[in-house]
XYZ file of C-alpha atoms in Angstrom:
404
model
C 41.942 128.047 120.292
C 43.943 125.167 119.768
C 43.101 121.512 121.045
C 43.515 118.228 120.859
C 40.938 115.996 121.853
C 36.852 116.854 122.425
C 34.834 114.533 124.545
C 31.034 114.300 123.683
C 28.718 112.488 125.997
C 24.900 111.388 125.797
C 22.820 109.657 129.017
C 22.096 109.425 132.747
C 23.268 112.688 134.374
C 21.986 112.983 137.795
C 25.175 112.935 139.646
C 26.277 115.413 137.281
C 28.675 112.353 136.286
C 29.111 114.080 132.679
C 28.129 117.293 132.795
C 27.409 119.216 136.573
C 26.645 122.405 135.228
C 23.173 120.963 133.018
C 20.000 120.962 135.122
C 18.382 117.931 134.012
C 18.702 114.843 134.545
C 19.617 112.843 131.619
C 21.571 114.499 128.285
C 19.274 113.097 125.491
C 21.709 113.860 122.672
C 25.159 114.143 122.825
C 26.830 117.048 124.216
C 30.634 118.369 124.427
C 31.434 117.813 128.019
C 35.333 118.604 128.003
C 38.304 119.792 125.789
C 41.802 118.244 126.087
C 44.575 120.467 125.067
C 46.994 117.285 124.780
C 45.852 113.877 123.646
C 47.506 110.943 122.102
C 45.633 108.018 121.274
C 48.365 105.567 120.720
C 49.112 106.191 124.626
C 46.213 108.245 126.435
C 43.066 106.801 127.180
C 40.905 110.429 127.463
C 38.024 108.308 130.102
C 39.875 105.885 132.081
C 36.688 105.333 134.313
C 33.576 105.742 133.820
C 30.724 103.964 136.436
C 27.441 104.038 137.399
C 27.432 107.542 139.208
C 31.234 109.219 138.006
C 33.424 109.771 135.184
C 37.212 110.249 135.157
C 38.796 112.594 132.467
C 42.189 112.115 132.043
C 44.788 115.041 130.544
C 48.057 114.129 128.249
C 49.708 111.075 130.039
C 46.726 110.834 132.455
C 48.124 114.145 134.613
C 45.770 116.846 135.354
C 42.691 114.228 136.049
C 39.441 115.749 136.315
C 36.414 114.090 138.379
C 32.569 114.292 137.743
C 29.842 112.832 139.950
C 29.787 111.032 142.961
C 32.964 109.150 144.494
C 33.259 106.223 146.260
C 34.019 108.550 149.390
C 30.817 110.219 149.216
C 31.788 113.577 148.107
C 32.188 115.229 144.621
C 35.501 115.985 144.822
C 38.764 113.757 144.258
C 42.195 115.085 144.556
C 44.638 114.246 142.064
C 48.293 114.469 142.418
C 49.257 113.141 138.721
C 51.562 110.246 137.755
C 52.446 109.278 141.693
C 56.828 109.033 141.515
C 58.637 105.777 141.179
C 59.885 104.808 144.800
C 62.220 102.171 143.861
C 64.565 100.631 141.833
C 62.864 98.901 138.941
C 62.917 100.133 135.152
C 60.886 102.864 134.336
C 59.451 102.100 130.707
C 59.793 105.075 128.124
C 55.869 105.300 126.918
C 53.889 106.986 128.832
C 51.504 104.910 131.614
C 48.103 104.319 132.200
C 46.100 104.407 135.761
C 43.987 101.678 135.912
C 40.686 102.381 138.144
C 38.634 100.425 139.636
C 35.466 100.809 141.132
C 32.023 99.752 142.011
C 28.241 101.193 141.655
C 29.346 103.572 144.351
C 32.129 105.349 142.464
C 35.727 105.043 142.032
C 37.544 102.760 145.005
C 41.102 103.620 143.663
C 43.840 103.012 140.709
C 46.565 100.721 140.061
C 49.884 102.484 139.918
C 51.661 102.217 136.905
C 54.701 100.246 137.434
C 51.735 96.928 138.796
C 53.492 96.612 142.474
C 51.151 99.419 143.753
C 47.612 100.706 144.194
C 46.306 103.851 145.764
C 43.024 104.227 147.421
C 40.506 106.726 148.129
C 40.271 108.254 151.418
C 36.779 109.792 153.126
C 38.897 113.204 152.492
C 38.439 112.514 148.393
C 42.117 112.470 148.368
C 44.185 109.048 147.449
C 46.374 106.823 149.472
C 49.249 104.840 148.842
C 48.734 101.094 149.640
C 51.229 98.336 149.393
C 49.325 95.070 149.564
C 51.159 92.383 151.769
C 48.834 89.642 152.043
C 49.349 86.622 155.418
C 49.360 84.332 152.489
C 51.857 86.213 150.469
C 50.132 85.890 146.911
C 50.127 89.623 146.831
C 53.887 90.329 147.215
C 55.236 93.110 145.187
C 58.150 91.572 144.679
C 57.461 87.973 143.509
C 54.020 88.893 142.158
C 53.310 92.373 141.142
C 49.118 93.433 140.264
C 48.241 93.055 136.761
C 44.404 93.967 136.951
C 41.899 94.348 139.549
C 37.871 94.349 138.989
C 35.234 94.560 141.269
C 31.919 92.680 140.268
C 28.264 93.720 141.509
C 28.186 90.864 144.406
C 31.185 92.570 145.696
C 33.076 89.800 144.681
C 36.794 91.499 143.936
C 39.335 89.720 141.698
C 43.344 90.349 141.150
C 45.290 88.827 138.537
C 49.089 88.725 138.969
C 52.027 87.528 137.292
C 55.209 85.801 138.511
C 57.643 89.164 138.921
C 60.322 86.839 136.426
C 58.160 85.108 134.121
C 54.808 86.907 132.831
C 53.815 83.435 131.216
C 52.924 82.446 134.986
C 49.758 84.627 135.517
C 47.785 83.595 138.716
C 43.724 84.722 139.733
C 42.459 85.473 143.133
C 38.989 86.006 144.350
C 38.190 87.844 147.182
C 35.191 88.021 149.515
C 35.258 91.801 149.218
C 36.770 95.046 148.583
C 37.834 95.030 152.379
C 39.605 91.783 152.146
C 41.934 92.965 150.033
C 43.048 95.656 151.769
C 43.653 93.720 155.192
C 45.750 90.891 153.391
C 42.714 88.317 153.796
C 43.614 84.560 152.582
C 41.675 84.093 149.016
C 38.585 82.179 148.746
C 39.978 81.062 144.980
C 43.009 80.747 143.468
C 44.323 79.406 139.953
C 47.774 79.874 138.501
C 47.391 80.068 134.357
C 51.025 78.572 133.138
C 52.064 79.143 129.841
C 49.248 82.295 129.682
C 49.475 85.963 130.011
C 46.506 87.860 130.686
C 45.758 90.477 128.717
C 42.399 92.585 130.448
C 39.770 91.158 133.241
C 36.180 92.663 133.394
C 33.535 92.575 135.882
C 30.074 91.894 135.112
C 27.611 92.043 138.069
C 28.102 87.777 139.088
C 30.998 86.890 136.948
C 34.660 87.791 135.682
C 35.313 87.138 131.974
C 39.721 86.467 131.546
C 40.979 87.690 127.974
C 44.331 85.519 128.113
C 46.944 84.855 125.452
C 46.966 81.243 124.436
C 48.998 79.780 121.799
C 49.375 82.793 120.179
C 45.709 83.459 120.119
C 43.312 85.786 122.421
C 41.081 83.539 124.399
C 38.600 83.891 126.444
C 37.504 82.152 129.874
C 34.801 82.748 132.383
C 33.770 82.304 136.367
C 31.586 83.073 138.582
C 28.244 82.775 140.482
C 26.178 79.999 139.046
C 22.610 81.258 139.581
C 23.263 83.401 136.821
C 25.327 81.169 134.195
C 24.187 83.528 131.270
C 26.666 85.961 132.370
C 29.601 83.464 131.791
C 28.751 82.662 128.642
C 28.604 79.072 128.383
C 26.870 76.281 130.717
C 28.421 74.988 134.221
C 28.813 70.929 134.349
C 30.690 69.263 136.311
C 33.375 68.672 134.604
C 33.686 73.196 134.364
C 31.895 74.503 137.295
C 30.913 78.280 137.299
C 33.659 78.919 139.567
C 36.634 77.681 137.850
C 37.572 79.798 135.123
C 37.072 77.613 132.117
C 37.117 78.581 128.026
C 34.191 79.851 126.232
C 33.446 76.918 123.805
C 30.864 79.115 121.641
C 34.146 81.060 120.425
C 36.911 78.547 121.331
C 39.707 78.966 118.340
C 38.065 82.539 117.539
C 41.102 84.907 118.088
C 39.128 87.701 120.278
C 40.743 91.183 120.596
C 38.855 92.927 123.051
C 36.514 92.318 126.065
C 34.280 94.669 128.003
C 31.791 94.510 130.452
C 28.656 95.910 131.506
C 26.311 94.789 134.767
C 24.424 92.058 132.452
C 25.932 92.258 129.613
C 29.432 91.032 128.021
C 30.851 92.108 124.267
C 33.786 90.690 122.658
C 35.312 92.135 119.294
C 37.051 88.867 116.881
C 40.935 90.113 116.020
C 40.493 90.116 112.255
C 40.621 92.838 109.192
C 36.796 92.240 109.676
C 35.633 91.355 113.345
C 32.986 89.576 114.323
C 30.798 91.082 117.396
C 29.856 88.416 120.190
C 27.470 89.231 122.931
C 25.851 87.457 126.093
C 24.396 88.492 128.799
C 21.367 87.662 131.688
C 18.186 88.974 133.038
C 17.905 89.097 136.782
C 15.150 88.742 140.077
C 14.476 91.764 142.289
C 16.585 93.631 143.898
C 19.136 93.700 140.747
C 16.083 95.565 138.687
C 12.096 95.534 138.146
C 12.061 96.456 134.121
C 14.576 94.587 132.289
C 12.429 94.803 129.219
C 15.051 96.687 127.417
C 17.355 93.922 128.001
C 15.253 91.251 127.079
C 14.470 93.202 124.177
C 18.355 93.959 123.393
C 19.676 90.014 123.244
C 16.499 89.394 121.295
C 16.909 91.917 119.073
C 20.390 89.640 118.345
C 19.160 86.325 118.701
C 18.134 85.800 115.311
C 17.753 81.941 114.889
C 15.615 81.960 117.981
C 17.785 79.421 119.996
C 18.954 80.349 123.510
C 22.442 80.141 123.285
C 25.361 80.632 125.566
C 27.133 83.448 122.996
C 25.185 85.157 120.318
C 26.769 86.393 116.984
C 25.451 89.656 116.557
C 24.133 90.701 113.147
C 25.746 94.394 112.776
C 24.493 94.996 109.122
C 27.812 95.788 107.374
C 28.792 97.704 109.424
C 32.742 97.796 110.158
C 33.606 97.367 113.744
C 36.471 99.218 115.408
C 35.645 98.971 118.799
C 33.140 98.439 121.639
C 31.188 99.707 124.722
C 28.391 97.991 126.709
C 26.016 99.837 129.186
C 23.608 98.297 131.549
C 21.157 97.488 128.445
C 22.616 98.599 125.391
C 25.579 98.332 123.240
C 27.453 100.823 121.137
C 30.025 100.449 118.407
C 32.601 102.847 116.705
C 33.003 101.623 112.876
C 35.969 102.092 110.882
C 34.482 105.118 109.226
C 34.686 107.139 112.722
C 30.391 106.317 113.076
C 28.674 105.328 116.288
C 25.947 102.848 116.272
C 23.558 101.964 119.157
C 21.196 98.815 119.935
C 19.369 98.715 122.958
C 17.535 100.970 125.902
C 17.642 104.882 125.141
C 15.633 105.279 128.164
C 18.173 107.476 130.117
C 19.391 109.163 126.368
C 22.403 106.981 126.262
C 21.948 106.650 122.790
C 22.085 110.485 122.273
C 18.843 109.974 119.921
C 16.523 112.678 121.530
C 13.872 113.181 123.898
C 11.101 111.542 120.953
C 13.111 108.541 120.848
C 12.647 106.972 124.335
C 12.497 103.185 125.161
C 14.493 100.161 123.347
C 15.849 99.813 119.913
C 16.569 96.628 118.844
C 17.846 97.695 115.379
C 21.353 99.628 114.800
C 20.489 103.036 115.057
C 23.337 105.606 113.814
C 24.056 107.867 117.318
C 27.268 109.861 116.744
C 29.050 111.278 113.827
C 31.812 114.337 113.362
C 30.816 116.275 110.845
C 34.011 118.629 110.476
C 36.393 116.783 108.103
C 39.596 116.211 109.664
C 37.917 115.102 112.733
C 36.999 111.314 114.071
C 35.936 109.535 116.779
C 38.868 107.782 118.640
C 37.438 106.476 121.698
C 34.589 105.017 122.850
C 33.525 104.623 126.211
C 29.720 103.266 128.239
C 29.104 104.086 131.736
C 26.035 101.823 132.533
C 23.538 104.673 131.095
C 25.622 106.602 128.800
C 27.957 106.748 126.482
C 31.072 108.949 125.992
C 33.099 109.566 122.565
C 36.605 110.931 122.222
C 37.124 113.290 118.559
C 40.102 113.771 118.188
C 42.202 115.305 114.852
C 43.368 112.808 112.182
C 46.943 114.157 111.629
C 46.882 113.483 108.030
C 44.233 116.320 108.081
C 45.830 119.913 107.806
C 43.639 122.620 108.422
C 43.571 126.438 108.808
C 40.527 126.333 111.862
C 41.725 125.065 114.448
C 38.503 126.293 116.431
């Protein structure tokens, strides 16, 4: 039968998050969870959300959205009613569009629409409401400054990033008290504008947010946050950059940085170059985060090769090629050029896909996932905080008879 896409997955299962029809627990090696009949990687993104307790699968253009595990609503099951319609006037671009989720270690809390005026949220019901966020101190107006990303950190701490609706070189921030406060329209308790910046992501670690702006023509990167835990912004408060202003990264300052992503205590950023460099930080945390955090300590030792604590560490991938990145709770995956996944870190929950013999932390690259049907390679790569997910999809300069 013909398809498109296949979506393997390897870790913590016992919300049935990747696959509810497998009894136990945890999937210690990797195992197809899905098959997408449509899929284009230059527009689709095949696991638009993946948490601590669900996964989202998303169809061609994100219609047809499938939900595993437990929502933010309590129940298993979400409602979907595909790409919600335009309701007014402004352009429509041609490419298909993205739904951005959000969420927290409960499950999913909603998506951003796709035109960045709009967000819907999920209802006790499991189905999704449309919300149009008017805030008393108008930084929220759809009209003068339209959503570009929300993210929800572990202290409940919720930030928004807009844009000026006429000049997207005027992003703003805005840090809320909580989930709740930003859907009654509650004043900020932090705002910065960003002139002469656009904002390209914001991720959500379990204390801080980590900003991946556009700056002189290159990707930088600034962080803020709570300043108990400075190790998560990756770099050292003063008082000339507290932890709560968003403030550059000097360990990386004038690197040109692609990509960021974020786990609960740990942060990843991929260097835009024909060879990237991998940068990591992280933190260990007191009760009630978690008792064993030996596979973390283990993890950012494993990288910490000089033996200096320092605010960023340049991670030693052995030759390997990067092409992208995913960070879990404790441990960090990467998809090389070559269409190979490599993991470092905890396989206590399987999310390394290594086996049942192969428990505890690695703090060597360990090869996890590889195709081995030529024609075929890994696309997408995804981490839920115990597991990883990877998209195969066809190379199209493959022809082959099988399409099976």
């Amino acid at each position: 039968m013909p398809w498109a896409a296949k979506i393997y997955a390897a870790g913590f299962n016992a919300h049935g998050q990747l696959n509810p029809l497998v009894k136990p627990a945890n999937l210690d090696e990797f195992e197809q969870i899905a098959v997408l009949d449509e899929y284009e990687p230059r527009w689709d993104a095949a696991i638009p959300c993946a948490l601590w307790s669900c996964t989202i699968i998303a169809g061609h253009k994100n219609r047809n959205l499938v939900h595993l595990g437990v929502s933010g609503a309590g129940n298993k099951e979400i409602i979907f009613d595909g790409m919600p319609e335009r309701t007014d006037s402004l352009p429509v671009p041609d490419a298909p569009l993205r739904l951005e989720f959000f969420g927290d270690v409960s499950g999913v809390k909603g998506y951003m629409g796709p035109w960045s005026t709009d967000i819907y949220t999920l209802q006790p019901d499991g189905t999704f409401k449309h919300r149009s966020l008017i805030s008393t101190e108008h930084y929220l107006s759809p009209k003068e400054n339209p959503i570009i990303d929300i993210a929800i950190a572990g202290n409940e701490r919720v930030c928004v990033a807009t844009r000026h609706a006429n000049d997207e070189f005027m992003p703003s921030i805005h840090v809320l008290a909580n989930f709740s406060s930003l859907l009654d329209g509650s004043a900020p308790i932090y705002s910065q504008a960003f002139p002469f910046t656009s904002i390209v992501s914001l991720s959500a670690s379990a204390t801080s947010f980590t900003v991946l702006a556009s700056m002189d023509a290159r990707g930088q990167v600034l962080s803020f946050g709570d300043a108990r835990y400075s190790a998560l912004l990756g770099r050292t408060p003063s008082n000339e950059s507290p932890a709560s202003v968003p403030t550059k990264l000097s360990a990386i300052e004038g690197v040109r940085i692609e990509k960021i992503v974020a786990g609960n205590k740990l942060v990843a950023a991929i260097e835009d170059s024909e060879d990237p460099a991998l940068y990591l930080w992280g933190h260990t945390f007191p009760e009630p985060f978690r008792k064993d955090e030996s596979g973390l300590v283990q993890l950012l030792n494993a990288v910490n090769e000089t033996g200096q604590v320092e605010d960023v560490q340049l991670v030693d991938c052995n030759d390997l090629h990067i092409r992208d990145v995913a960070v879990g709770e404790e441990h960090v995956a990467i998809l090389t050029i070559d269409g190979e996944v490599w993991g470092l870190g905890s396989n206590e929950y399987g999310q390394l896909g290594l086996g049942k013999e192969t428990k505890g932390t690695h703090g060597k690259w360990v090869k996890c996932f590889e195709t081995t049907k030529k024609g075929k390679t890994v696309v997408e790569l995804v981490a839920a905080p115990f597991a990883t997910i990877c998209v195969v999809a066809k190379d199209e300069a493959y022809v082959e008879e099988d399409d099976d």
